[in-house]
PDB file of C-alpha atoms in Angstrom:
ATOM      1  CA  MET A   1      15.776  51.508 -16.118  1.00  0.00           C
ATOM      2  CA  LYS A   2      17.803  48.610 -17.702  1.00  0.00           C
ATOM      3  CA  LEU A   3      17.732  46.603 -14.429  1.00  0.00           C
ATOM      4  CA  LYS A   4      13.803  47.235 -14.457  1.00  0.00           C
ATOM      5  CA  ASN A   5      13.615  45.577 -17.923  1.00  0.00           C
ATOM      6  CA  THR A   6      15.761  42.937 -16.730  1.00  0.00           C
ATOM      7  CA  LEU A   7      13.860  42.065 -13.886  1.00  0.00           C
ATOM      8  CA  GLY A   8      10.518  41.958 -16.039  1.00  0.00           C
ATOM      9  CA  ILE A   9      12.149  39.385 -18.174  1.00  0.00           C
ATOM     10  CA  ALA A  10      13.094  37.336 -15.379  1.00  0.00           C
ATOM     11  CA  VAL A  11       9.570  37.423 -13.690  1.00  0.00           C
ATOM     12  CA  GLY A  12       8.160  36.511 -17.223  1.00  0.00           C
ATOM     13  CA  SER A  13      10.683  33.431 -17.066  1.00  0.00           C
ATOM     14  CA  LEU A  14       9.757  32.444 -13.623  1.00  0.00           C
ATOM     15  CA  VAL A  15       6.063  32.398 -14.761  1.00  0.00           C
ATOM     16  CA  ALA A  16       6.835  30.421 -18.067  1.00  0.00           C
ATOM     17  CA  ALA A  17       9.020  27.942 -16.185  1.00  0.00           C
ATOM     18  CA  SER A  18       6.341  27.065 -13.512  1.00  0.00           C
ATOM     19  CA  SER A  19       4.348  25.303 -16.436  1.00  0.00           C
ATOM     20  CA  MET A  20       7.300  22.704 -16.929  1.00  0.00           C
ATOM     21  CA  GLY A  21       5.730  20.551 -13.813  1.00  0.00           C
ATOM     22  CA  VAL A  22       5.270  20.140 -10.219  1.00  0.00           C
ATOM     23  CA  LEU A  23       8.068  19.529  -8.209  1.00  0.00           C
ATOM     24  CA  ALA A  24       7.838  18.687  -4.482  1.00  0.00           C
ATOM     25  CA  GLN A  25       8.906  20.987  -1.676  1.00  0.00           C
ATOM     26  CA  GLY A  26      10.480  19.983   1.481  1.00  0.00           C
ATOM     27  CA  GLN A  27      14.002  19.161   2.807  1.00  0.00           C
ATOM     28  CA  GLY A  28      16.972  20.110   0.354  1.00  0.00           C
ATOM     29  CA  ALA A  29      14.636  22.302  -1.975  1.00  0.00           C
ATOM     30  CA  VAL A  30      16.121  25.462  -3.841  1.00  0.00           C
ATOM     31  CA  GLU A  31      14.147  28.873  -4.207  1.00  0.00           C
ATOM     32  CA  VAL A  32      15.163  31.555  -6.576  1.00  0.00           C
ATOM     33  CA  GLU A  33      13.513  34.709  -6.485  1.00  0.00           C
ATOM     34  CA  GLY A  34      13.232  38.326  -7.948  1.00  0.00           C
ATOM     35  CA  PHE A  35      12.205  40.837  -5.760  1.00  0.00           C
ATOM     36  CA  VAL A  36      11.541  44.715  -5.535  1.00  0.00           C
ATOM     37  CA  ASN A  37      11.761  46.348  -2.367  1.00  0.00           C
ATOM     38  CA  GLU A  38      10.290  50.151  -1.081  1.00  0.00           C
ATOM     39  CA  TYR A  39      13.267  51.162   0.993  1.00  0.00           C
ATOM     40  CA  PHE A  40      12.552  53.804   4.010  1.00  0.00           C
ATOM     41  CA  THR A  41      15.539  55.412   4.986  1.00  0.00           C
ATOM     42  CA  ASP A  42      16.868  56.954   7.921  1.00  0.00           C
ATOM     43  CA  SER A  43      17.200  60.843   8.487  1.00  0.00           C
ATOM     44  CA  SER A  44      21.049  60.960   9.378  1.00  0.00           C
ATOM     45  CA  ARG A  45      22.601  60.382   6.142  1.00  0.00           C
ATOM     46  CA  ASN A  46      20.498  63.517   4.454  1.00  0.00           C
ATOM     47  CA  TYR A  47      18.789  62.038   1.945  1.00  0.00           C
ATOM     48  CA  ALA A  48      16.588  64.239  -0.338  1.00  0.00           C
ATOM     49  CA  HIS A  49      14.013  61.407  -0.641  1.00  0.00           C
ATOM     50  CA  ASP A  50      13.482  59.407   2.348  1.00  0.00           C
ATOM     51  CA  GLU A  51      12.546  56.512   0.425  1.00  0.00           C
ATOM     52  CA  GLY A  52      13.559  54.545  -2.739  1.00  0.00           C
ATOM     53  CA  SER A  53      13.627  51.218  -4.276  1.00  0.00           C
ATOM     54  CA  GLU A  54      15.644  48.046  -4.195  1.00  0.00           C
ATOM     55  CA  TYR A  55      15.799  45.484  -7.106  1.00  0.00           C
ATOM     56  CA  GLY A  56      17.199  42.063  -6.718  1.00  0.00           C
ATOM     57  CA  GLY A  57      17.337  38.567  -6.473  1.00  0.00           C
ATOM     58  CA  SER A  58      17.752  35.759  -3.911  1.00  0.00           C
ATOM     59  CA  ILE A  59      18.497  32.051  -3.745  1.00  0.00           C
ATOM     60  CA  GLY A  60      17.514  29.869  -1.011  1.00  0.00           C
ATOM     61  CA  TYR A  61      18.291  26.470   0.395  1.00  0.00           C
ATOM     62  CA  PHE A  62      15.751  24.562   2.822  1.00  0.00           C
ATOM     63  CA  LEU A  63      17.631  22.938   5.547  1.00  0.00           C
ATOM     64  CA  THR A  64      14.355  21.210   6.728  1.00  0.00           C
ATOM     65  CA  LYS A  65      10.762  21.367   5.343  1.00  0.00           C
ATOM     66  CA  ASP A  66      10.419  24.618   7.225  1.00  0.00           C
ATOM     67  CA  VAL A  67      13.765  26.228   7.620  1.00  0.00           C
ATOM     68  CA  GLU A  68      15.447  28.134   4.412  1.00  0.00           C
ATOM     69  CA  LEU A  69      18.711  29.748   4.506  1.00  0.00           C
ATOM     70  CA  ALA A  70      18.538  32.645   1.544  1.00  0.00           C
ATOM     71  CA  LEU A  71      21.234  34.934   0.329  1.00  0.00           C
ATOM     72  CA  ALA A  72      20.019  38.031  -1.523  1.00  0.00           C
ATOM     73  CA  TYR A  73      21.772  40.983  -3.549  1.00  0.00           C
ATOM     74  CA  GLY A  74      19.850  44.268  -4.627  1.00  0.00           C
ATOM     75  CA  GLU A  75      20.780  47.565  -5.676  1.00  0.00           C
ATOM     76  CA  TYR A  76      19.014  50.845  -4.772  1.00  0.00           C
ATOM     77  CA  HIS A  77      17.575  53.185  -7.196  1.00  0.00           C
ATOM     78  CA  SER A  78      15.631  56.713  -7.107  1.00  0.00           C
ATOM     79  CA  LEU A  79      17.531  57.958  -4.022  1.00  0.00           C
ATOM     80  CA  ASN A  80      18.908  61.368  -3.777  1.00  0.00           C
ATOM     81  CA  GLY A  81      21.430  62.591  -1.294  1.00  0.00           C
ATOM     82  CA  ASP A  82      21.923  66.484   0.143  1.00  0.00           C
ATOM     83  CA  SER A  83      25.767  66.864   0.547  1.00  0.00           C
ATOM     84  CA  ALA A  84      27.849  69.801   0.290  1.00  0.00           C
ATOM     85  CA  LEU A  85      28.219  69.526  -3.426  1.00  0.00           C
ATOM     86  CA  GLY A  86      24.292  69.450  -3.839  1.00  0.00           C
ATOM     87  CA  ASN A  87      22.106  66.839  -4.843  1.00  0.00           C
ATOM     88  CA  LYS A  88      23.477  63.515  -5.748  1.00  0.00           C
ATOM     89  CA  ASP A  89      22.229  60.316  -7.348  1.00  0.00           C
ATOM     90  CA  ILE A  90      23.084  57.772  -4.568  1.00  0.00           C
ATOM     91  CA  LYS A  91      24.286  54.582  -5.675  1.00  0.00           C
ATOM     92  CA  GLY A  92      24.298  51.358  -3.679  1.00  0.00           C
ATOM     93  CA  SER A  93      23.681  47.870  -3.029  1.00  0.00           C
ATOM     94  CA  GLN A  94      22.759  45.575  -0.124  1.00  0.00           C
ATOM     95  CA  THR A  95      23.840  42.022   0.485  1.00  0.00           C
ATOM     96  CA  ASP A  96      21.659  39.791   2.974  1.00  0.00           C
ATOM     97  CA  LEU A  97      22.053  36.318   4.364  1.00  0.00           C
ATOM     98  CA  LYS A  98      19.068  35.364   6.435  1.00  0.00           C
ATOM     99  CA  ALA A  99      17.240  32.612   7.908  1.00  0.00           C
ATOM    100  CA  LEU A 100      13.504  32.148   7.333  1.00  0.00           C
ATOM    101  CA  TYR A 101      11.191  29.814   9.072  1.00  0.00           C
ATOM    102  CA  HIS A 102       8.038  28.837   7.416  1.00  0.00           C
ATOM    103  CA  PHE A 103       4.543  27.953   9.107  1.00  0.00           C
ATOM    104  CA  GLY A 104       2.189  25.352   7.408  1.00  0.00           C
ATOM    105  CA  GLU A 105       3.055  22.338   5.505  1.00  0.00           C
ATOM    106  CA  PRO A 106       4.913  22.431   1.963  1.00  0.00           C
ATOM    107  CA  GLY A 107       2.426  22.295  -0.925  1.00  0.00           C
ATOM    108  CA  ALA A 108       0.293  24.721  -2.743  1.00  0.00           C
ATOM    109  CA  GLY A 109      -1.278  27.492  -0.547  1.00  0.00           C
ATOM    110  CA  LEU A 110      -0.348  29.871   1.937  1.00  0.00           C
ATOM    111  CA  ARG A 111       3.074  29.703   4.115  1.00  0.00           C
ATOM    112  CA  PRO A 112       3.483  32.855   6.376  1.00  0.00           C
ATOM    113  CA  TYR A 113       7.151  33.170   7.738  1.00  0.00           C
ATOM    114  CA  VAL A 114       9.512  35.097  10.062  1.00  0.00           C
ATOM    115  CA  SER A 115      13.062  35.821   8.981  1.00  0.00           C
ATOM    116  CA  GLY A 116      16.297  37.264  10.973  1.00  0.00           C
ATOM    117  CA  GLY A 117      19.806  37.503   9.512  1.00  0.00           C
ATOM    118  CA  PHE A 118      22.533  40.182   8.767  1.00  0.00           C
ATOM    119  CA  ALA A 119      23.337  42.365   5.767  1.00  0.00           C
ATOM    120  CA  HIS A 120      25.954  44.597   4.488  1.00  0.00           C
ATOM    121  CA  GLN A 121      24.967  47.813   2.974  1.00  0.00           C
ATOM    122  CA  SER A 122      27.562  50.072   0.735  1.00  0.00           C
ATOM    123  CA  ILE A 123      26.027  53.561  -0.557  1.00  0.00           C
ATOM    124  CA  SER A 124      28.041  56.285  -2.255  1.00  0.00           C
ATOM    125  CA  ASN A 125      27.261  60.104  -2.410  1.00  0.00           C
ATOM    126  CA  THR A 126      25.938  60.334   1.040  1.00  0.00           C
ATOM    127  CA  VAL A 127      26.865  63.225   3.665  1.00  0.00           C
ATOM    128  CA  ALA A 128      30.157  63.972   2.425  1.00  0.00           C
ATOM    129  CA  GLY A 129      29.996  62.651  -0.946  1.00  0.00           C
ATOM    130  CA  GLY A 130      31.828  59.460  -0.052  1.00  0.00           C
ATOM    131  CA  ARG A 131      30.876  55.990   0.393  1.00  0.00           C
ATOM    132  CA  ASN A 132      28.970  54.613   3.533  1.00  0.00           C
ATOM    133  CA  SER A 133      29.383  51.058   4.436  1.00  0.00           C
ATOM    134  CA  SER A 134      27.259  49.550   6.851  1.00  0.00           C
ATOM    135  CA  THR A 135      26.698  46.269   8.790  1.00  0.00           C
ATOM    136  CA  LEU A 136      22.660  45.767   9.682  1.00  0.00           C
ATOM    137  CA  ALA A 137      21.009  43.261  11.689  1.00  0.00           C
ATOM    138  CA  THR A 138      17.541  42.255  10.052  1.00  0.00           C
ATOM    139  CA  VAL A 139      14.440  40.977  11.134  1.00  0.00           C
ATOM    140  CA  GLY A 140      11.170  40.377   9.341  1.00  0.00           C
ATOM    141  CA  ALA A 141       7.713  38.761   8.630  1.00  0.00           C
ATOM    142  CA  GLY A 142       5.775  38.003   5.622  1.00  0.00           C
ATOM    143  CA  ALA A 143       3.850  35.207   3.681  1.00  0.00           C
ATOM    144  CA  LYS A 144       4.623  33.216   0.478  1.00  0.00           C
ATOM    145  CA  TYR A 145       1.875  32.031  -1.672  1.00  0.00           C
ATOM    146  CA  TYR A 146       2.290  28.799  -3.598  1.00  0.00           C
ATOM    147  CA  PHE A 147       0.205  28.670  -6.687  1.00  0.00           C
ATOM    148  CA  THR A 148       1.661  25.322  -7.272  1.00  0.00           C
ATOM    149  CA  GLU A 149       4.170  23.229  -5.682  1.00  0.00           C
ATOM    150  CA  MET A 150       6.680  25.134  -7.835  1.00  0.00           C
ATOM    151  CA  PHE A 151       5.632  28.780  -8.397  1.00  0.00           C
ATOM    152  CA  TYR A 152       5.099  31.307  -5.618  1.00  0.00           C
ATOM    153  CA  ALA A 153       4.683  34.932  -5.086  1.00  0.00           C
ATOM    154  CA  ARG A 154       5.782  36.691  -1.665  1.00  0.00           C
ATOM    155  CA  ALA A 155       5.016  39.805   0.245  1.00  0.00           C
ATOM    156  CA  GLY A 156       6.948  41.084   3.446  1.00  0.00           C
ATOM    157  CA  VAL A 157       8.212  43.787   5.865  1.00  0.00           C
ATOM    158  CA  ASP A 158      11.742  43.850   7.117  1.00  0.00           C
ATOM    159  CA  ALA A 159      13.480  45.824   9.983  1.00  0.00           C
ATOM    160  CA  LEU A 160      17.067  47.019   9.136  1.00  0.00           C
ATOM    161  CA  TYR A 161      18.889  48.107  12.383  1.00  0.00           C
ATOM    162  CA  ASN A 162      22.215  49.727  11.365  1.00  0.00           C
ATOM    163  CA  ILE A 163      24.710  48.410  13.921  1.00  0.00           C
ATOM    164  CA  ASP A 164      27.348  50.940  13.004  1.00  0.00           C
ATOM    165  CA  GLN A 165      25.145  54.142  13.320  1.00  0.00           C
ATOM    166  CA  GLY A 166      22.514  53.036  15.731  1.00  0.00           C
ATOM    167  CA  ASP A 167      19.574  53.885  13.605  1.00  0.00           C
ATOM    168  CA  THR A 168      16.629  51.527  12.206  1.00  0.00           C
ATOM    169  CA  GLU A 169      15.499  51.660   8.413  1.00  0.00           C
ATOM    170  CA  TRP A 170      12.470  49.512   7.019  1.00  0.00           C
ATOM    171  CA  GLN A 171      11.716  47.940   3.833  1.00  0.00           C
ATOM    172  CA  ALA A 172       8.712  46.247   2.393  1.00  0.00           C
ATOM    173  CA  GLY A 173       8.658  44.322  -0.940  1.00  0.00           C
ATOM    174  CA  VAL A 174       7.120  41.645  -3.084  1.00  0.00           C
ATOM    175  CA  GLY A 175       8.646  38.901  -5.093  1.00  0.00           C
ATOM    176  CA  VAL A 176       8.235  35.938  -7.308  1.00  0.00           C
ATOM    177  CA  GLY A 177      10.073  32.759  -7.470  1.00  0.00           C
ATOM    178  CA  LEU A 178      10.358  29.161  -8.168  1.00  0.00           C
ATOM    179  CA  ASN A 179      10.960  25.989  -5.747  1.00  0.00           C
ATOM    180  CA  PHE A 180      12.962  23.487  -7.153  1.00  0.00           C
ATOM    181  CA  GLY A 181      11.961  20.408  -5.139  1.00  0.00           C
ATOM    182  CA  GLY A 182      13.668  18.457  -2.668  1.00  0.00           C
ATOM    183  CA  ALA A 183      12.182  15.671  -0.493  1.00  0.00           C
ATOM    184  CA  ALA A 184       8.683  15.023  -0.844  1.00  0.00           C
ATOM    185  CA  PRO A 185       6.962  15.420   2.890  1.00  0.00           C
ATOM    186  CA  VAL A 186       6.675  11.966   4.553  1.00  0.00           C
ATOM    187  CA  VAL A 187       3.258  11.166   5.546  1.00  0.00           C
ATOM    188  CA  ALA A 188       3.098   8.414   8.031  1.00  0.00           C
ATOM    189  CA  ALA A 189       0.608   5.656   6.711  1.00  0.00           C
ATOM    190  CA  ALA A 190      -1.638   4.290   8.911  1.00  0.00           C
ATOM    191  CA  VAL A 191      -0.453   0.187   9.145  1.00  0.00           C
ATOM    192  CA  VAL A 192      -3.575  -1.925   8.290  1.00  0.00           C
ATOM    193  CA  GLU A 193      -3.114  -5.443   9.324  1.00  0.00           C
ATOM    194  CA  PRO A 194      -4.168  -7.694   6.283  1.00  0.00           C
ATOM    195  CA  GLU A 195      -7.338  -9.716   7.094  1.00  0.00           C
ATOM    196  CA  PRO A 196      -6.785 -13.212   7.305  1.00  0.00           C
ATOM    197  CA  ALA A 197      -7.259 -15.190   4.250  1.00  0.00           C
ATOM    198  CA  PRO A 198     -10.563 -17.253   4.779  1.00  0.00           C
ATOM    199  CA  VAL A 199      -9.940 -20.892   5.069  1.00  0.00           C
ATOM    200  CA  VAL A 200     -11.258 -22.641   2.338  1.00  0.00           C
ATOM    201  CA  GLU A 201     -11.739 -26.500   3.070  1.00  0.00           C
ATOM    202  CA  GLU A 202     -11.493 -28.231  -0.010  1.00  0.00           C
ATOM    203  CA  PRO A 203     -14.358 -30.889  -0.140  1.00  0.00           C
ATOM    204  CA  ALA A 204     -13.222 -34.203   1.032  1.00  0.00           C
ATOM    205  CA  GLU A 205     -12.739 -36.874  -1.541  1.00  0.00           C
ATOM    206  CA  ILE A 206     -15.022 -40.095  -0.991  1.00  0.00           C
ATOM    207  CA  VAL A 207     -13.695 -43.361  -1.676  1.00  0.00           C
ATOM    208  CA  ARG A 208     -15.895 -46.376  -2.136  1.00  0.00           C
ATOM    209  CA  VAL A 209     -15.333 -50.276  -2.469  1.00  0.00           C
ATOM    210  CA  GLU A 210     -17.781 -52.573  -3.517  1.00  0.00           C
ATOM    211  CA  LEU A 211     -17.792 -56.553  -3.198  1.00  0.00           C
ATOM    212  CA  ASP A 212     -19.874 -58.765  -5.342  1.00  0.00           C
ATOM    213  CA  VAL A 213     -19.575 -62.592  -4.888  1.00  0.00           C
ATOM    214  CA  LYS A 214     -21.236 -65.017  -6.754  1.00  0.00           C
ATOM    215  CA  PHE A 215     -22.517 -68.504  -5.594  1.00  0.00           C
ATOM    216  CA  ASP A 216     -23.179 -72.071  -7.175  1.00  0.00           C
ATOM    217  CA  PHE A 217     -26.747 -73.011  -7.264  1.00  0.00           C
ATOM    218  CA  ASP A 218     -28.089 -74.076  -3.832  1.00  0.00           C
ATOM    219  CA  LYS A 219     -24.681 -73.549  -2.139  1.00  0.00           C
ATOM    220  CA  SER A 220     -23.414 -71.108   0.585  1.00  0.00           C
ATOM    221  CA  GLN A 221     -19.862 -71.857   0.717  1.00  0.00           C
ATOM    222  CA  VAL A 222     -17.289 -68.986  -0.577  1.00  0.00           C
ATOM    223  CA  LYS A 223     -15.661 -70.029  -3.790  1.00  0.00           C
ATOM    224  CA  GLU A 224     -11.777 -69.670  -3.743  1.00  0.00           C
ATOM    225  CA  GLU A 225     -11.676 -67.322  -6.747  1.00  0.00           C
ATOM    226  CA  SER A 226     -13.786 -64.744  -4.632  1.00  0.00           C
ATOM    227  CA  TYR A 227     -11.216 -64.434  -1.614  1.00  0.00           C
ATOM    228  CA  THR A 228      -9.127 -61.931  -3.402  1.00  0.00           C
ATOM    229  CA  ASP A 229     -12.183 -59.587  -3.741  1.00  0.00           C
ATOM    230  CA  ILE A 230     -13.200 -60.075  -0.183  1.00  0.00           C
ATOM    231  CA  LYS A 231      -9.604 -59.133   1.207  1.00  0.00           C
ATOM    232  CA  ASN A 232      -9.695 -55.881  -1.088  1.00  0.00           C
ATOM    233  CA  LEU A 233     -12.812 -54.998   1.101  1.00  0.00           C
ATOM    234  CA  ALA A 234     -11.069 -56.061   4.305  1.00  0.00           C
ATOM    235  CA  ASP A 235      -7.577 -54.078   3.428  1.00  0.00           C
ATOM    236  CA  PHE A 236      -9.874 -50.974   2.822  1.00  0.00           C
ATOM    237  CA  MET A 237     -11.890 -51.400   6.208  1.00  0.00           C
ATOM    238  CA  ASN A 238      -8.720 -51.930   8.142  1.00  0.00           C
ATOM    239  CA  GLN A 239      -7.111 -48.684   6.088  1.00  0.00           C
ATOM    240  CA  TYR A 240     -10.456 -46.963   7.379  1.00  0.00           C
ATOM    241  CA  PRO A 241     -11.145 -48.091  11.025  1.00  0.00           C
ATOM    242  CA  GLN A 242     -14.100 -45.987  11.420  1.00  0.00           C
ATOM    243  CA  THR A 243     -15.769 -47.474   8.492  1.00  0.00           C
ATOM    244  CA  THR A 244     -18.597 -50.262   8.876  1.00  0.00           C
ATOM    245  CA  THR A 245     -20.706 -52.580   6.208  1.00  0.00           C
ATOM    246  CA  THR A 246     -23.502 -54.742   5.787  1.00  0.00           C
ATOM    247  CA  VAL A 247     -23.045 -57.855   4.003  1.00  0.00           C
ATOM    248  CA  GLU A 248     -26.195 -58.540   1.949  1.00  0.00           C
ATOM    249  CA  GLY A 249     -27.251 -62.102   0.880  1.00  0.00           C
ATOM    250  CA  HIS A 250     -29.356 -62.847  -2.184  1.00  0.00           C
ATOM    251  CA  THR A 251     -30.685 -65.955  -4.180  1.00  0.00           C
ATOM    252  CA  ASP A 252     -32.577 -66.718  -7.391  1.00  0.00           C
ATOM    253  CA  SER A 253     -36.231 -67.546  -7.546  1.00  0.00           C
ATOM    254  CA  VAL A 254     -35.673 -71.290  -7.562  1.00  0.00           C
ATOM    255  CA  GLY A 255     -37.120 -72.827  -4.343  1.00  0.00           C
ATOM    256  CA  THR A 256     -39.603 -71.784  -1.624  1.00  0.00           C
ATOM    257  CA  ASP A 257     -39.522 -68.138  -0.200  1.00  0.00           C
ATOM    258  CA  ALA A 258     -38.569 -69.494   3.127  1.00  0.00           C
ATOM    259  CA  TYR A 259     -35.832 -71.802   1.916  1.00  0.00           C
ATOM    260  CA  ASN A 260     -34.282 -68.932  -0.273  1.00  0.00           C
ATOM    261  CA  GLN A 261     -34.444 -66.749   2.734  1.00  0.00           C
ATOM    262  CA  SER A 262     -32.506 -68.983   4.891  1.00  0.00           C
ATOM    263  CA  LEU A 263     -30.160 -69.762   2.164  1.00  0.00           C
ATOM    264  CA  SER A 264     -29.313 -66.124   1.607  1.00  0.00           C
ATOM    265  CA  GLU A 265     -28.790 -65.580   5.113  1.00  0.00           C
ATOM    266  CA  LYS A 266     -26.090 -68.327   5.114  1.00  0.00           C
ATOM    267  CA  ARG A 267     -24.253 -66.857   2.305  1.00  0.00           C
ATOM    268  CA  ALA A 268     -24.327 -63.502   3.899  1.00  0.00           C
ATOM    269  CA  THR A 269     -22.691 -65.012   6.961  1.00  0.00           C
ATOM    270  CA  ALA A 270     -20.244 -67.150   5.120  1.00  0.00           C
ATOM    271  CA  VAL A 271     -18.794 -63.949   3.568  1.00  0.00           C
ATOM    272  CA  ARG A 272     -18.806 -62.199   7.042  1.00  0.00           C
ATOM    273  CA  ASP A 273     -16.835 -65.178   8.348  1.00  0.00           C
ATOM    274  CA  VAL A 274     -14.093 -64.457   6.023  1.00  0.00           C
ATOM    275  CA  LEU A 275     -13.753 -60.877   6.623  1.00  0.00           C
ATOM    276  CA  VAL A 276     -13.810 -61.367  10.266  1.00  0.00           C
ATOM    277  CA  ASN A 277     -11.866 -64.455  10.821  1.00  0.00           C
ATOM    278  CA  GLN A 278      -9.299 -64.691   8.104  1.00  0.00           C
ATOM    279  CA  TYR A 279      -8.715 -60.817   7.172  1.00  0.00           C
ATOM    280  CA  GLY A 280      -9.090 -59.328  10.802  1.00  0.00           C
ATOM    281  CA  VAL A 281     -11.918 -57.033  10.241  1.00  0.00           C
ATOM    282  CA  GLY A 282     -13.826 -56.611  13.852  1.00  0.00           C
ATOM    283  CA  GLY A 283     -17.020 -58.254  14.230  1.00  0.00           C
ATOM    284  CA  GLU A 284     -18.665 -55.379  15.464  1.00  0.00           C
ATOM    285  CA  ARG A 285     -18.135 -53.601  12.193  1.00  0.00           C
ATOM    286  CA  VAL A 286     -19.779 -56.385  10.024  1.00  0.00           C
ATOM    287  CA  ASP A 287     -23.437 -57.015   9.868  1.00  0.00           C
ATOM    288  CA  ALA A 288     -24.812 -60.152   7.749  1.00  0.00           C
ATOM    289  CA  VAL A 289     -28.450 -59.764   6.502  1.00  0.00           C
ATOM    290  CA  GLY A 290     -30.239 -62.225   3.820  1.00  0.00           C
ATOM    291  CA  TYR A 291     -33.258 -60.953   1.455  1.00  0.00           C
ATOM    292  CA  GLY A 292     -33.885 -64.282  -0.250  1.00  0.00           C
ATOM    293  CA  GLU A 293     -35.212 -63.971  -3.692  1.00  0.00           C
ATOM    294  CA  SER A 294     -36.789 -60.389  -3.143  1.00  0.00           C
ATOM    295  CA  ARG A 295     -34.251 -58.243  -4.743  1.00  0.00           C
ATOM    296  CA  PRO A 296     -33.208 -59.741  -7.995  1.00  0.00           C
ATOM    297  CA  VAL A 297     -30.765 -57.949 -10.461  1.00  0.00           C
ATOM    298  CA  ALA A 298     -31.236 -60.202 -13.456  1.00  0.00           C
ATOM    299  CA  ASP A 299     -34.087 -62.182 -14.981  1.00  0.00           C
ATOM    300  CA  ASN A 300     -34.610 -65.301 -13.164  1.00  0.00           C
ATOM    301  CA  SER A 301     -36.348 -66.792 -16.031  1.00  0.00           C
ATOM    302  CA  THR A 302     -32.973 -67.520 -17.767  1.00  0.00           C
ATOM    303  CA  ALA A 303     -29.897 -69.310 -16.518  1.00  0.00           C
ATOM    304  CA  ASP A 304     -27.709 -66.615 -16.835  1.00  0.00           C
ATOM    305  CA  GLY A 305     -29.878 -64.384 -14.962  1.00  0.00           C
ATOM    306  CA  ARG A 306     -30.326 -66.719 -12.216  1.00  0.00           C
ATOM    307  CA  ALA A 307     -26.580 -66.991 -11.967  1.00  0.00           C
ATOM    308  CA  VAL A 308     -26.207 -63.281 -11.484  1.00  0.00           C
ATOM    309  CA  ASN A 309     -28.897 -63.283  -8.871  1.00  0.00           C
ATOM    310  CA  ARG A 310     -26.801 -65.900  -6.477  1.00  0.00           C
ATOM    311  CA  ARG A 311     -24.674 -63.310  -4.912  1.00  0.00           C
ATOM    312  CA  VAL A 312     -23.625 -61.443  -1.705  1.00  0.00           C
ATOM    313  CA  GLU A 313     -23.016 -57.757  -2.153  1.00  0.00           C
ATOM    314  CA  ALA A 314     -21.237 -55.247   0.297  1.00  0.00           C
ATOM    315  CA  ALA A 315     -20.205 -51.525  -0.109  1.00  0.00           C
ATOM    316  CA  VAL A 316     -18.019 -49.315   2.056  1.00  0.00           C
ATOM    317  CA  GLU A 317     -17.273 -45.567   1.799  1.00  0.00           C
ATOM    318  CA  ALA A 318     -14.754 -43.414   3.686  1.00  0.00           C
ATOM    319  CA  GLU A 319     -13.235 -40.056   3.095  1.00  0.00           C
ATOM    320  CA  ALA A 320      -9.770 -40.101   1.977  1.00  0.00           C
ATOM    321  CA  LYS A 321      -7.049 -38.714   4.184  1.00  0.00           C
TER     322      LYS A 321
END
């Protein structure tokens, strides 16, 4: 009964240990188990009872996520034998080495299995009161239920063929155990091609050059001091050859409308000629137009205001590269 008490403590320890955390099952995992088997004996060794109990434990190692190699040891109890000396308490043990193949995927839930292997059985107080040692071939089937990745319960049946004596015995049992995780199962992840990043076009920077050329009263000649400003406009247009411009001429209010219209056109033409003839801007890219005194930007009643109105204006815009 001491072994039964020890097994009860072991089972309790397994349940308590399962609360420590979840470990991954799979290749490289180790399982330890405590078990109880009901042993159904043959009739050739004169047992008074044709069944008894085996208590023991096992340790297994997963060679793959499905294949486990397990070593078990158990001791027999509650067997009696009929010998020439009378009924005897039969003492014995059995050591198993078997391979188990598990079905299904590792993880919480049910995993059926089949098993096969060999065992060595040693029993005392048999027919002649001596010790009987036998080599057994074993096959079995059962199922494990994993309450968590770590803690499980098992039930199974094994057939034990006695190679030495040529008869077959059976045992059915239950057990509880712990799985100390190995490699987590690899789940193939779908390869998702990243969507190409949207092309964000940055807004084009608009650059602008303006020209404001002033003229003396009743004159259409371009003053020397204005050539630098005209050249800046020409350089810009040569840098951006897709650009065009219109040169606009203006006058103050002194004189008749017709005279001022003609004078404004001459002023516009004079600036155009400098752009085209001196600074190389294509003639097809520059228009000249006069507006006379119709578009003043200052007060024509003052001398300063009239000086501001005697002008030629132009502007060019382009998208910066």
